[in-house]
Short mmCIF file of C-alpha atoms and ligand atoms in Angstrom, two decimals:
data_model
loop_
_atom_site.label_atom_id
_atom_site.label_comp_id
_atom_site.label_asym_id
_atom_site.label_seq_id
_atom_site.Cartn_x
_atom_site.Cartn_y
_atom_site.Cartn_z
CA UNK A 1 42.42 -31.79 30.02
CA UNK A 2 44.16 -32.97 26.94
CA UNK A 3 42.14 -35.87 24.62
CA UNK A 4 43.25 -37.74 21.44
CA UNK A 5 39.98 -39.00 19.49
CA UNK A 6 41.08 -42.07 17.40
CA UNK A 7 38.98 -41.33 14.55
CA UNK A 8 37.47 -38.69 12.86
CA UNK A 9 34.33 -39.42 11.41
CA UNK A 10 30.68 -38.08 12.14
CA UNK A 11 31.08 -39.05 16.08
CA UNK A 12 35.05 -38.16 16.41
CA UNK A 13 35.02 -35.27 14.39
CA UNK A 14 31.86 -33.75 16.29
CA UNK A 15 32.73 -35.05 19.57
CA UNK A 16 35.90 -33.58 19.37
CA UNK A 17 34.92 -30.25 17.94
CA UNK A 18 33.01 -29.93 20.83
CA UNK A 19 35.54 -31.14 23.73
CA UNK A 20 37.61 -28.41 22.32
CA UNK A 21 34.99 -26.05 22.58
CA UNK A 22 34.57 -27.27 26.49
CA UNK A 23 38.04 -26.18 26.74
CA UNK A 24 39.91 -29.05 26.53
CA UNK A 25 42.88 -29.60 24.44
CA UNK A 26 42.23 -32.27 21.58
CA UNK A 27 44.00 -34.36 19.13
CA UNK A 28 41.83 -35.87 16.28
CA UNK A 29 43.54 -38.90 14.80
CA UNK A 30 42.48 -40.66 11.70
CA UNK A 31 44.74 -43.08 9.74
CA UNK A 32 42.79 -41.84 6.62
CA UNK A 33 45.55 -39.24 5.38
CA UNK A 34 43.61 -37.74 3.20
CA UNK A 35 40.65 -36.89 5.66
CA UNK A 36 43.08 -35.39 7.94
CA UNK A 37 45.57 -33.15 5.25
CA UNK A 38 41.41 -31.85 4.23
CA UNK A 39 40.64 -31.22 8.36
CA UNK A 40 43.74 -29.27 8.15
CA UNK A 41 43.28 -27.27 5.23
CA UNK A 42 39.90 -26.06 6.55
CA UNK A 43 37.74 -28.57 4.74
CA UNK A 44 35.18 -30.25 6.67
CA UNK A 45 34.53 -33.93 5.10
CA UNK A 46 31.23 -34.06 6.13
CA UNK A 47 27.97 -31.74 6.12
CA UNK A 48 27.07 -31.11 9.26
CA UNK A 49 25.18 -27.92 10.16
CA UNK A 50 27.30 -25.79 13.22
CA UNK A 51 30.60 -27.99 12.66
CA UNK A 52 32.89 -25.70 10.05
CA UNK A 53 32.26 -23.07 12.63
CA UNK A 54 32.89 -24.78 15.76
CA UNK A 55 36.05 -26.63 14.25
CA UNK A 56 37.08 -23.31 12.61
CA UNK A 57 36.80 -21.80 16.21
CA UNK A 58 38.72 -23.68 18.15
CA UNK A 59 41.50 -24.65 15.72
CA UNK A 60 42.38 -20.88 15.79
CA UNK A 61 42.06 -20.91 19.69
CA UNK A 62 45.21 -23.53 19.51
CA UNK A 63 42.24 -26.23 20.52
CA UNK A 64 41.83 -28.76 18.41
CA UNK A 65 44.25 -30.04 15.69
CA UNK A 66 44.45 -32.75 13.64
CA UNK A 67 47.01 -35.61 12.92
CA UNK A 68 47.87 -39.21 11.60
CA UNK A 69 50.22 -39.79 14.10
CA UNK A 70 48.60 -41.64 16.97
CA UNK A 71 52.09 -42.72 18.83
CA UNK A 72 52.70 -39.18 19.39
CA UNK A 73 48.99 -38.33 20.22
CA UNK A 74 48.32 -41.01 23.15
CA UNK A 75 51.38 -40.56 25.50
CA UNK A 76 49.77 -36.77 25.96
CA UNK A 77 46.43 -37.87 26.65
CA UNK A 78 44.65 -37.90 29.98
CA UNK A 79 41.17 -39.40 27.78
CA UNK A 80 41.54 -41.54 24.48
CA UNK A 81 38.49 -41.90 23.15
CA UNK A 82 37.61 -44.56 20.48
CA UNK A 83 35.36 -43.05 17.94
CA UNK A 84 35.83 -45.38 14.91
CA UNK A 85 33.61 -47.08 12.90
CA UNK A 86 31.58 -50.43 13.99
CA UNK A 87 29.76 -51.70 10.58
CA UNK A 88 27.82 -54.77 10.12
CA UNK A 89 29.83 -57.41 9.87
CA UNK A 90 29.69 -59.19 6.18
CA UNK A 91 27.81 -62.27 6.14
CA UNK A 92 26.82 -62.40 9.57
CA UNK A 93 25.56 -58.99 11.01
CA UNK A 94 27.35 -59.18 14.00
CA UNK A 95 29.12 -55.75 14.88
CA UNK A 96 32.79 -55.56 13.01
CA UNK A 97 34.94 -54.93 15.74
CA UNK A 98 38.53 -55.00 13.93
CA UNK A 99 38.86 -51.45 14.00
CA UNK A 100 38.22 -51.31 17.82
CA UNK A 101 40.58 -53.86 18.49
CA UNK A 102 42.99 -52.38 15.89
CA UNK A 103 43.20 -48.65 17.74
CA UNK A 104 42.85 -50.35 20.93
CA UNK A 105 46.36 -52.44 20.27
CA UNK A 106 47.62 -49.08 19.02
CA UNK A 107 46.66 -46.88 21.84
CA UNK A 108 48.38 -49.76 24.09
CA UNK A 109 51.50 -49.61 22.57
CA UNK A 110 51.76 -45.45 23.23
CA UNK A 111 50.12 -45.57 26.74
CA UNK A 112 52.15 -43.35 29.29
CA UNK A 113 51.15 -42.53 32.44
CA UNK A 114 47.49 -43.54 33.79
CA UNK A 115 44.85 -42.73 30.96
CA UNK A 116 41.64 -43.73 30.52
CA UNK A 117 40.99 -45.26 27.33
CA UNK A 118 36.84 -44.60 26.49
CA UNK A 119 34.84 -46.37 23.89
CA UNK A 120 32.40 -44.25 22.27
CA UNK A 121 32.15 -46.13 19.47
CA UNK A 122 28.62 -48.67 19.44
CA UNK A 123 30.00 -51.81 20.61
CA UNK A 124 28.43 -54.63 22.07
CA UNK A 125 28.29 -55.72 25.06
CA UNK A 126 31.77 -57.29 26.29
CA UNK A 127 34.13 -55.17 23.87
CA UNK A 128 35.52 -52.79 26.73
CA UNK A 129 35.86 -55.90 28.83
CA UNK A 130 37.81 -57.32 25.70
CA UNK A 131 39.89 -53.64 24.94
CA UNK A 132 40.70 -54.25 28.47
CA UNK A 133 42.22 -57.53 27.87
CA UNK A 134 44.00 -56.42 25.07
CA UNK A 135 45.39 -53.46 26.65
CA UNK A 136 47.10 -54.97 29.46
CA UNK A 137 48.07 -58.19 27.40
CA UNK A 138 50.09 -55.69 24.80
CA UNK A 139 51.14 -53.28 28.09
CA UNK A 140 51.49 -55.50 30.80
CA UNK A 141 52.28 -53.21 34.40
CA UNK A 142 50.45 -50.16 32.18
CA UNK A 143 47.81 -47.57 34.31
CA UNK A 144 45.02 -47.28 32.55
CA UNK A 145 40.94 -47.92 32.40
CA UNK A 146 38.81 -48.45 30.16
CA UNK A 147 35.34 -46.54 30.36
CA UNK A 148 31.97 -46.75 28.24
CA UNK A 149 30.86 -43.50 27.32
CA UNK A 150 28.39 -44.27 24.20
CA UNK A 151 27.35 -41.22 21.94
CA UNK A 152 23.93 -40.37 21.22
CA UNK A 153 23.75 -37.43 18.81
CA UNK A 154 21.69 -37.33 16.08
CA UNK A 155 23.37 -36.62 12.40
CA UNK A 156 22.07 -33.30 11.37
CA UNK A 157 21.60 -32.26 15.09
CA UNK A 158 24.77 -33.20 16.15
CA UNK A 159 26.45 -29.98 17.73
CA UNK A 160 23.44 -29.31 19.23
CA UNK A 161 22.96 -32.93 20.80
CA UNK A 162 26.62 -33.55 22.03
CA UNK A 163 26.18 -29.72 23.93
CA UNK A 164 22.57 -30.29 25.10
CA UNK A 165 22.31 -34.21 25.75
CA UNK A 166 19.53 -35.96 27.32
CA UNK A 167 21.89 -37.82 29.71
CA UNK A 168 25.45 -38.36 29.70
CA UNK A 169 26.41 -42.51 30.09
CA UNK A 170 29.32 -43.61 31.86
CA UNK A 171 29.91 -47.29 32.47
CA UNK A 172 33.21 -47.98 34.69
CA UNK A 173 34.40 -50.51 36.85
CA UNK A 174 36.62 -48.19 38.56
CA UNK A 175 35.96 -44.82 40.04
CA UNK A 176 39.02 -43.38 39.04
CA UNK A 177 38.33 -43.71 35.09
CA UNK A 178 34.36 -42.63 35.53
CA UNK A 179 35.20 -39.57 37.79
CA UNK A 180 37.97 -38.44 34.99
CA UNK A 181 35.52 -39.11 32.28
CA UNK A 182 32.51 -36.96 34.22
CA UNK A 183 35.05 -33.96 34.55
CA UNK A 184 35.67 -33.59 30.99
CA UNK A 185 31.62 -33.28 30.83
CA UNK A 186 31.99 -31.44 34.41
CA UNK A 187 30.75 -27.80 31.68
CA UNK A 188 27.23 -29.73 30.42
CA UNK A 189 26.32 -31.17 33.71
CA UNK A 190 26.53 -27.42 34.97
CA UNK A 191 23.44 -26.78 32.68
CA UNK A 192 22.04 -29.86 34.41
CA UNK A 193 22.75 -32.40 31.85
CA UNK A 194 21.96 -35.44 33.84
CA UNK A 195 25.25 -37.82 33.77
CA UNK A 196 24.16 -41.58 34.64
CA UNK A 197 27.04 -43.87 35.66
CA UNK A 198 26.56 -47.68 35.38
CA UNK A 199 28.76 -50.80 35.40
CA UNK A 200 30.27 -50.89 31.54
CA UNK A 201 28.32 -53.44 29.83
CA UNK A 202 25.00 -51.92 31.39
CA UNK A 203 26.49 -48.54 29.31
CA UNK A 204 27.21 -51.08 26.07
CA UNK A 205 23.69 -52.38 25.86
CA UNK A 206 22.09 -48.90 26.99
CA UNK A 207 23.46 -47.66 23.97
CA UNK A 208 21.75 -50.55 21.45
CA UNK A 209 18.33 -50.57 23.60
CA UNK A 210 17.80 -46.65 23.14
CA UNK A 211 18.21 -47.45 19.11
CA UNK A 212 16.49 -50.59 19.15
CA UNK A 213 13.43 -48.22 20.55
CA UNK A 214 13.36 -45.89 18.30
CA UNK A 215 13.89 -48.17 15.16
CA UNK A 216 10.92 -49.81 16.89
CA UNK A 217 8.85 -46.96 17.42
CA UNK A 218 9.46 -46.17 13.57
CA UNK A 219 8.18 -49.25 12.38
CA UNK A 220 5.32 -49.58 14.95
CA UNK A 221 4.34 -46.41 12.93
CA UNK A 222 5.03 -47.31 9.84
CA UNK A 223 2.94 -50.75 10.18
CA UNK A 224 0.19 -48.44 11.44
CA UNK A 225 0.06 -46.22 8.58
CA UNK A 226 -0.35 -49.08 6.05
CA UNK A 227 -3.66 -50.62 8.34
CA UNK A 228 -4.63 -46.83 7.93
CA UNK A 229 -4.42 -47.10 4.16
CA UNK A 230 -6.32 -50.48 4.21
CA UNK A 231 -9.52 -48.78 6.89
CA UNK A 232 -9.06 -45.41 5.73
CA UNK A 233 -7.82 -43.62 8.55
CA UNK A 234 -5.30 -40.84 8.86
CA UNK A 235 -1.68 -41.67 10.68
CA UNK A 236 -0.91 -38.81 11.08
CA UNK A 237 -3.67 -38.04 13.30
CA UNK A 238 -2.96 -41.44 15.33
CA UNK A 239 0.02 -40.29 15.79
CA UNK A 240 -1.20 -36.83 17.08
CA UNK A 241 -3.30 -39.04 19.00
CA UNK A 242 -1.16 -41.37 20.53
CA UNK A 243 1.75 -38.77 21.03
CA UNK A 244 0.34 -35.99 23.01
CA UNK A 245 -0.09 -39.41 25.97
CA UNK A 246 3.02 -38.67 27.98
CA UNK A 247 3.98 -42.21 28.21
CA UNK A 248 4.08 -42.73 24.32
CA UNK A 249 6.03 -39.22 23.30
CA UNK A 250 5.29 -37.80 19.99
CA UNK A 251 8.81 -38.37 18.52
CA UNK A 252 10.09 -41.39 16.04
CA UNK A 253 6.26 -41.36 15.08
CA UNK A 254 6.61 -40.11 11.94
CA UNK A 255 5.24 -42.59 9.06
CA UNK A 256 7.85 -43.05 6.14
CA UNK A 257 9.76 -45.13 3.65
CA UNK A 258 11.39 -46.95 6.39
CA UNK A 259 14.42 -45.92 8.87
CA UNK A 260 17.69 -46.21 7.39
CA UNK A 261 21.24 -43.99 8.09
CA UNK A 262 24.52 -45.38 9.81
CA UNK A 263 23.10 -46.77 12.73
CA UNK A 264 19.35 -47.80 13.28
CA UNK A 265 20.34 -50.52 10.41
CA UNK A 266 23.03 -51.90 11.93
CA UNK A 267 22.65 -51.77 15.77
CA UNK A 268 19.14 -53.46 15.42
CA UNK A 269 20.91 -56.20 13.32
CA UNK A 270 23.63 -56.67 16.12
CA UNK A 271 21.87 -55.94 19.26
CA UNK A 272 19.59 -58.93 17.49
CA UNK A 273 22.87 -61.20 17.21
CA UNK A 274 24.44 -60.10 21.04
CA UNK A 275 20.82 -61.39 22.18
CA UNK A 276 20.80 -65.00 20.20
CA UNK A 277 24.40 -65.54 21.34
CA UNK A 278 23.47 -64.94 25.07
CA UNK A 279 20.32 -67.29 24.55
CA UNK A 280 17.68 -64.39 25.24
CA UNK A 281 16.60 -63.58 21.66
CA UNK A 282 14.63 -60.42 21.56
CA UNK A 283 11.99 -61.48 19.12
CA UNK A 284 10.82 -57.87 18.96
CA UNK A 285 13.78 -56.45 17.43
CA UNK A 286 14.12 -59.38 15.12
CA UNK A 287 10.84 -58.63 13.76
CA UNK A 288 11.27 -54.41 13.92
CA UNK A 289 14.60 -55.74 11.17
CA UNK A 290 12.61 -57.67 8.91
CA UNK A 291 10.15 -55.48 8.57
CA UNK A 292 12.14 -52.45 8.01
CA UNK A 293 13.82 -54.74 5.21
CA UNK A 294 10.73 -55.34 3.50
CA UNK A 295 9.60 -51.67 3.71
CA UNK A 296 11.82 -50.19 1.56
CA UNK A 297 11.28 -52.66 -1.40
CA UNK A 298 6.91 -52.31 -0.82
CA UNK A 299 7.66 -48.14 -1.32
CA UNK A 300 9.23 -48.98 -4.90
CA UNK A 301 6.28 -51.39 -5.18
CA UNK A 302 4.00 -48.14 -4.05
CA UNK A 303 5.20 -45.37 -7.08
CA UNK A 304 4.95 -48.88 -9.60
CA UNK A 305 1.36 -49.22 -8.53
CA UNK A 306 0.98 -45.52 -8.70
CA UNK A 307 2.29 -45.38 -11.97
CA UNK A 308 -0.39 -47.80 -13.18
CA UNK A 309 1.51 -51.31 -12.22
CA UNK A 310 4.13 -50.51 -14.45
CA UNK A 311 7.15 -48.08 -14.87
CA UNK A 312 8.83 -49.78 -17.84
CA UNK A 313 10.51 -46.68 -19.75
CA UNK A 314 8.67 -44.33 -17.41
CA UNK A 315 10.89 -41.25 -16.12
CA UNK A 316 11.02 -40.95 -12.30
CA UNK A 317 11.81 -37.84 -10.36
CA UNK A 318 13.22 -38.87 -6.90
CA UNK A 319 13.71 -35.64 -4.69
CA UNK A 320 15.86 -36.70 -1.83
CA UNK A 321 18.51 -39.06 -1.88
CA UNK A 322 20.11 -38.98 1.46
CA UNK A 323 18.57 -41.07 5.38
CA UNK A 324 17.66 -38.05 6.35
CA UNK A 325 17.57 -34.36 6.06
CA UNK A 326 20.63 -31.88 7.11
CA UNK A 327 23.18 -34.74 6.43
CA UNK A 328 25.38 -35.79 3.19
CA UNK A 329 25.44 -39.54 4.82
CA UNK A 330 24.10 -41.98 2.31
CA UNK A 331 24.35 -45.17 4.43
CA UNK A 332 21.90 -47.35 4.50
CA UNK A 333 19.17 -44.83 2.91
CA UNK A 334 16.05 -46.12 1.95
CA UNK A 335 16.61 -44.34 -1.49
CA UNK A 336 19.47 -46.89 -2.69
CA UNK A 337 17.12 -49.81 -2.15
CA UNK A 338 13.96 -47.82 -3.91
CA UNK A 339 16.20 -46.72 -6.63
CA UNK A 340 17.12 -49.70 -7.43
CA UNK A 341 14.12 -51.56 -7.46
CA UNK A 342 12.48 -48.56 -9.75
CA UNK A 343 15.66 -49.38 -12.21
CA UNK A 344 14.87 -52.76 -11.92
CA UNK A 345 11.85 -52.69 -13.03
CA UNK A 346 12.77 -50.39 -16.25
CA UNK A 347 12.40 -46.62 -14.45
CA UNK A 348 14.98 -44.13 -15.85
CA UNK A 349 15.73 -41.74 -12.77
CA UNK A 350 16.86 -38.32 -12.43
CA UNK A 351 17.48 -37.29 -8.97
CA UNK A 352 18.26 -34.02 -6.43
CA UNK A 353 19.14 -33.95 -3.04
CA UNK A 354 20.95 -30.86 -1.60
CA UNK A 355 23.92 -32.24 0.14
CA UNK A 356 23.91 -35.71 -0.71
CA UNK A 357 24.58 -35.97 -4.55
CA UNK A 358 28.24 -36.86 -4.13
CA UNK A 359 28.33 -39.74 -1.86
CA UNK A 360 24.72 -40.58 -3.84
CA UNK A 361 26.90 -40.90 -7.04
CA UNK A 362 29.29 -43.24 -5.71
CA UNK A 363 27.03 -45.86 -4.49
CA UNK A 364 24.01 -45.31 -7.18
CA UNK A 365 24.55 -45.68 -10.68
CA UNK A 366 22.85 -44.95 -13.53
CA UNK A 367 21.07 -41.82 -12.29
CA UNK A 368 20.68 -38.66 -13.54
CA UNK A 369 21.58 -36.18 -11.12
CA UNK A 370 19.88 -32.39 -11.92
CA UNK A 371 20.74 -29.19 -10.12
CA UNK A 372 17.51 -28.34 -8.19
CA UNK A 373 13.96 -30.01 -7.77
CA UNK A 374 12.53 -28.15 -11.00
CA UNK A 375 15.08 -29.67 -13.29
CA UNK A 376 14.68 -33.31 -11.70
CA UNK A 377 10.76 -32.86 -12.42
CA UNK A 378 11.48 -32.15 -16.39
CA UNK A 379 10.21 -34.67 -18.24
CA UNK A 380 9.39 -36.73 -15.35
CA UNK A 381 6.21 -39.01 -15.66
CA UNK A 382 6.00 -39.41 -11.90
CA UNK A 383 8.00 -37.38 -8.83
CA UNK A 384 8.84 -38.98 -5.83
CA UNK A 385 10.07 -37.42 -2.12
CA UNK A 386 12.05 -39.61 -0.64
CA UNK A 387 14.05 -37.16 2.01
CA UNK A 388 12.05 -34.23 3.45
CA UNK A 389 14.71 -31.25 3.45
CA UNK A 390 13.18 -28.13 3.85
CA UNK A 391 13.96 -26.73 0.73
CA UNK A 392 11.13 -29.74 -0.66
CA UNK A 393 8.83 -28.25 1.99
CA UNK A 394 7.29 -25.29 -0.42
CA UNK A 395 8.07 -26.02 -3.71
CA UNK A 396 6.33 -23.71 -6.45
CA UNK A 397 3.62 -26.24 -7.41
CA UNK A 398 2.77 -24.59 -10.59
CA UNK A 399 6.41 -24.32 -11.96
CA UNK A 400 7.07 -27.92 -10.88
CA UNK A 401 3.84 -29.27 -12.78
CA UNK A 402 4.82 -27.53 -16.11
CA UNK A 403 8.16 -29.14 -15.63
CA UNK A 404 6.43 -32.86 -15.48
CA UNK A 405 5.39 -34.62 -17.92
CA UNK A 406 3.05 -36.76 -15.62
CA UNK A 407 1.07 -35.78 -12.77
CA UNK A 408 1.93 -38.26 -10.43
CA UNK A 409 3.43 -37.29 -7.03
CA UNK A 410 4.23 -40.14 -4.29
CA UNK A 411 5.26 -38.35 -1.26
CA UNK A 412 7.26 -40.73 0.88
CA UNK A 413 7.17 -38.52 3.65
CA UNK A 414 3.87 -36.45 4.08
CA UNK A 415 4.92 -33.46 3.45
CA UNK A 416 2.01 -32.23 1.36
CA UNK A 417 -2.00 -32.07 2.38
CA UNK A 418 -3.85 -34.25 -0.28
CA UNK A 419 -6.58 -31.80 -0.85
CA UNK A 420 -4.13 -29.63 -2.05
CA UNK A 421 -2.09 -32.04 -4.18
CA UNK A 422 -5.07 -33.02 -5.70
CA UNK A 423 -6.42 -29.52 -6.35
CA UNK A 424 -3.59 -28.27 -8.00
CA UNK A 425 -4.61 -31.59 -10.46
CA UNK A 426 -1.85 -34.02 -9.06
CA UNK A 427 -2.55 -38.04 -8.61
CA UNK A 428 -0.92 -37.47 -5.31
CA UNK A 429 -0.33 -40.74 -3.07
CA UNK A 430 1.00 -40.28 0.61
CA UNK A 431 1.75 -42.77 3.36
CA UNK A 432 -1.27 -43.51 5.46
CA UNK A 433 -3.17 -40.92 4.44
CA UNK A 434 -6.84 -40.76 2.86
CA UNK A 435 -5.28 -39.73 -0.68
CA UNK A 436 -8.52 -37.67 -1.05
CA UNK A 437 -9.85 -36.68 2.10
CA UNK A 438 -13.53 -37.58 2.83
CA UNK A 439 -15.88 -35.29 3.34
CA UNK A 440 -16.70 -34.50 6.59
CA UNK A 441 -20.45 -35.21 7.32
N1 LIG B 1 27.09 -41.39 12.91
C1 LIG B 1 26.30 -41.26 13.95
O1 LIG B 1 25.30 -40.55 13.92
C2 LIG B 1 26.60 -42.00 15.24
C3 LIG B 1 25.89 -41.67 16.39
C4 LIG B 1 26.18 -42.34 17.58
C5 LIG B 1 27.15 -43.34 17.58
N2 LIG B 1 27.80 -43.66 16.44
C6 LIG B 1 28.84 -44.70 16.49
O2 LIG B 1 30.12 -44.09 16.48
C7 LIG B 1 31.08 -44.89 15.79
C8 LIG B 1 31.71 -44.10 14.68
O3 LIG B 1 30.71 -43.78 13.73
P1 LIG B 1 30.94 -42.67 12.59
O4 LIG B 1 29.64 -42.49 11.91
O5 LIG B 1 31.65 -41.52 13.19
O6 LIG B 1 31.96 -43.48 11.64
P2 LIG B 1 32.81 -42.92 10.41
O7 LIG B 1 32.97 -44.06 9.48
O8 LIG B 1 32.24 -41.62 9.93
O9 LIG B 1 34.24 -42.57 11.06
C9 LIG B 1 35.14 -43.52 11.55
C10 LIG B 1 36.56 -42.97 11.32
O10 LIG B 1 37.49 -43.81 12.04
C11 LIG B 1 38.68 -43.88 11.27
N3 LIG B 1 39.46 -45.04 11.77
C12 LIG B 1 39.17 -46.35 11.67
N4 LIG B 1 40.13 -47.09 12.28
C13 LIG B 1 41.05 -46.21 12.78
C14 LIG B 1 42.25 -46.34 13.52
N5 LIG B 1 42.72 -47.55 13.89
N6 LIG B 1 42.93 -45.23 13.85
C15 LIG B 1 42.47 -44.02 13.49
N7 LIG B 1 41.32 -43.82 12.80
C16 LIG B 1 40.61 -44.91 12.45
C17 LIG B 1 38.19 -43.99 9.85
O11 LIG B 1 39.19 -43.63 8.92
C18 LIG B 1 37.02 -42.99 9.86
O12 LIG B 1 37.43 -41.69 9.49
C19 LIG B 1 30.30 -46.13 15.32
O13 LIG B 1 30.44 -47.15 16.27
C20 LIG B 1 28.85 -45.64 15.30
O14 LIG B 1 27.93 -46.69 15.48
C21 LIG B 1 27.56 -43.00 15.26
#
């Protein structure tokens, strides 16, 4: 089947990668020219492990190409799928629809034929009934419907995700658009992906309850960990507790800094504003967002306290810039709000991350960014790890403590065993850990 994917981001670029590998013949549009001239030189915009390769693949196969032109992509199309971006909106943190609405007039204007038009951007609830409405008011007499297929892959995982899902979501209100939609999945559902199809604005919320979970699940962890620090207890062996009990699931419990990236943020803040609107507030989410907001400013408050209650003219070490590992995406990271409030408070602060240090320098300023861990630790009074790539998860301990000037190492993310940390003479502080294990008696 032939798709255009109006944009070409982290969802369209993967999502259509991966069509493409299906078999399927696909157009990536973006109206960035400069994204899509890079595409078509070879240059992937985005790190994403598995994607040069897959791309690479299928653009020689005559597969996938690339192209600004979405007049002359649409009339082609069997599928358009909208892929482009839905950020908070400013002032308000409803969901910014504009670009939705914006492709959605465009794709109207180049419909030919029937084609279903397929929002797999985050939207909330109501947008496809509103693309719709726009549709057929800019193309009166046109064939067309418009299906909810909402995306689940994780950045860093993403290949894997969109080729191995969980489930599959279609939300129709016609057969004809959710059966053409389930064919161009018809080679995962063969490996018994299982493909759920719902009315569309069942499909729309789906989408913002699975991430209001997990953002939930984060923080219920996160709140743990700090009652662990207060009793002296050890989250991570709640969470081995809780997590081997089939109905709890040992994912999302990982204690941290707080979750952060391109979507938890912002679907928690919308699928919050969807709910006040309709007059059933979910007070649960509403509290999951404030205090994921506060979280990131306490872990600044954590290194100050670790550094004595002060870092005035200290040197900080922050390894790990990026929301997560195995991604260059610097939105919404915890690290720009810790950074800052470690500047604020009169830290200078040198800084590594593998993959991230480009879209880091355009957002953070002021830092000193150093060309592996050791060289961030030089001078540094106190080292914190922010991001846990691998490459953090066995650093030479010796090399790194010659490089410091301090001793002090917060690790945001428990990747280190305190007895260790403090055997090899750090002050090492974790998140809901014992720093210093007791002794068992
Ligand atoms: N990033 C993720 O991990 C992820 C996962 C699941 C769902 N989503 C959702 O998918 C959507 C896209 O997210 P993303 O991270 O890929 O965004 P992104 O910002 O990386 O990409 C969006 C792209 O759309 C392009 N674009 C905008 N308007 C356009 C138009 N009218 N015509 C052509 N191109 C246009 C932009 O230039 C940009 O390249 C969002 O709704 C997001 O919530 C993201």
């Amino acid at each position: 089947m032939r798709i255009a994917m109006v944009g070409a981001g982290y969802v369209g670029l993967v999502s259509g990668a991966c069509f493409a590998d299906f078999g399927h013949e696909v157009v990536c549009v973006d109206k960035d020219p400069a994204k899509i001239e890079s595409l078509r030189a070879g240059h992937i915009p985005i790190f994403e492990p598995g994607l040069e390769e897959t791309v690479a693949a299928n653009v020689r196969a005559g597969r996938l190409s690339f192209s600004t032109d979405l007049a002359a992509a649409v009339p082609q199309a069997d599928a358009v799928f909208i892929a482009v971006g839905t950020p908070s909106r400013r002032g308000d943190g409803f969901a910014d629809l504009s670009h939705v609405y914006a492709a959605a007039r465009e794709i109207a204007a180049s419909l030919e034929g029937y084609t279903v038009v397929v929002t797999k951007s985050t939207v909330p609830v109501g947008t496809g009934d509103e693309v719709d409405r726009i549709i057929r008011e800019t193309r009166p007499g046109a064939a067309f419907s418009v299906v909810s297929n909402p995306e689940f892959l994780r950045e860093g995982a993403a290949i894997e995700d969109f080729k191995r899902p969980d489930r599959i979501v279609i939300g129709a209100e016609d057969q004809r658009g959710a059966e053409l939609v389930a064919e161009l999945y018809r080679p995962l559902y063969l490996n018994a992906a299982p493909v759920l199809t719902m009315g569309r604005r069942t499909a729309e919320l789906t989408k913002y309850a699975a991430n209001a979970f997990l953002a939930l699940k984060v923080t219920f962890i996160n709140e743990i960990a700090d009652l662990c620090e207060q009793v002296g207890a050890n989250v991570q062996e709640v969470a081995r507790g809780i997590g081997l009990d089939k109905r709890i699931g040992g994912k999302f419990l990982h204690a941290g800094p707080g979750y952060g990236g391109s979507c938890f943020p912002k679907d928690t803040l919308a699928l919050t504003k969807t709910a006040q609107n309709a007059g059933a507030p979910l007070r649960l989410v509403e509290t999951v967002v404030a205090v994921n907001d506060q979280r990131k400013v306490a872990m600044a408050r954590k290194v100050i306290a670790a550094c004595g209650g002060s870092v005035r003219g200290r040197t900080i070490g922050v390894l790990g810039l990026t929301f997560k590992p195995n991604t260059d995406d610097m939105r919404d990271a915890p690290s720009l709000a810790i950074v800052a409030a470690l500047q604020d408070a009169g830290a200078r602060i040198r800084a590594f991350d593998p993959e991230g240090m480009e879209n880091a320098a355009s957002v953070l300023d002021g830092v000193d960014y150093t060309r592996d861990a050791y060289e961030c630790a030089e001078g540094a009074d106190a080292l914190v790890l922010i991001t846990e790539w691998d490459s953090f998860r066995a650093l030479d301990l010796e090399r790194l403590k010659a490089a410091m000037a301090g001793r002090i190492v917060v690790d945001l993310r428990n990747v280190y065993r305190p007895d260790e940390m403090s055997r090899r003479g750090f002050a090492y502080v974790s998140i809901g850990r014992p720093d210093t294990p007791a002794p068992i008696t």
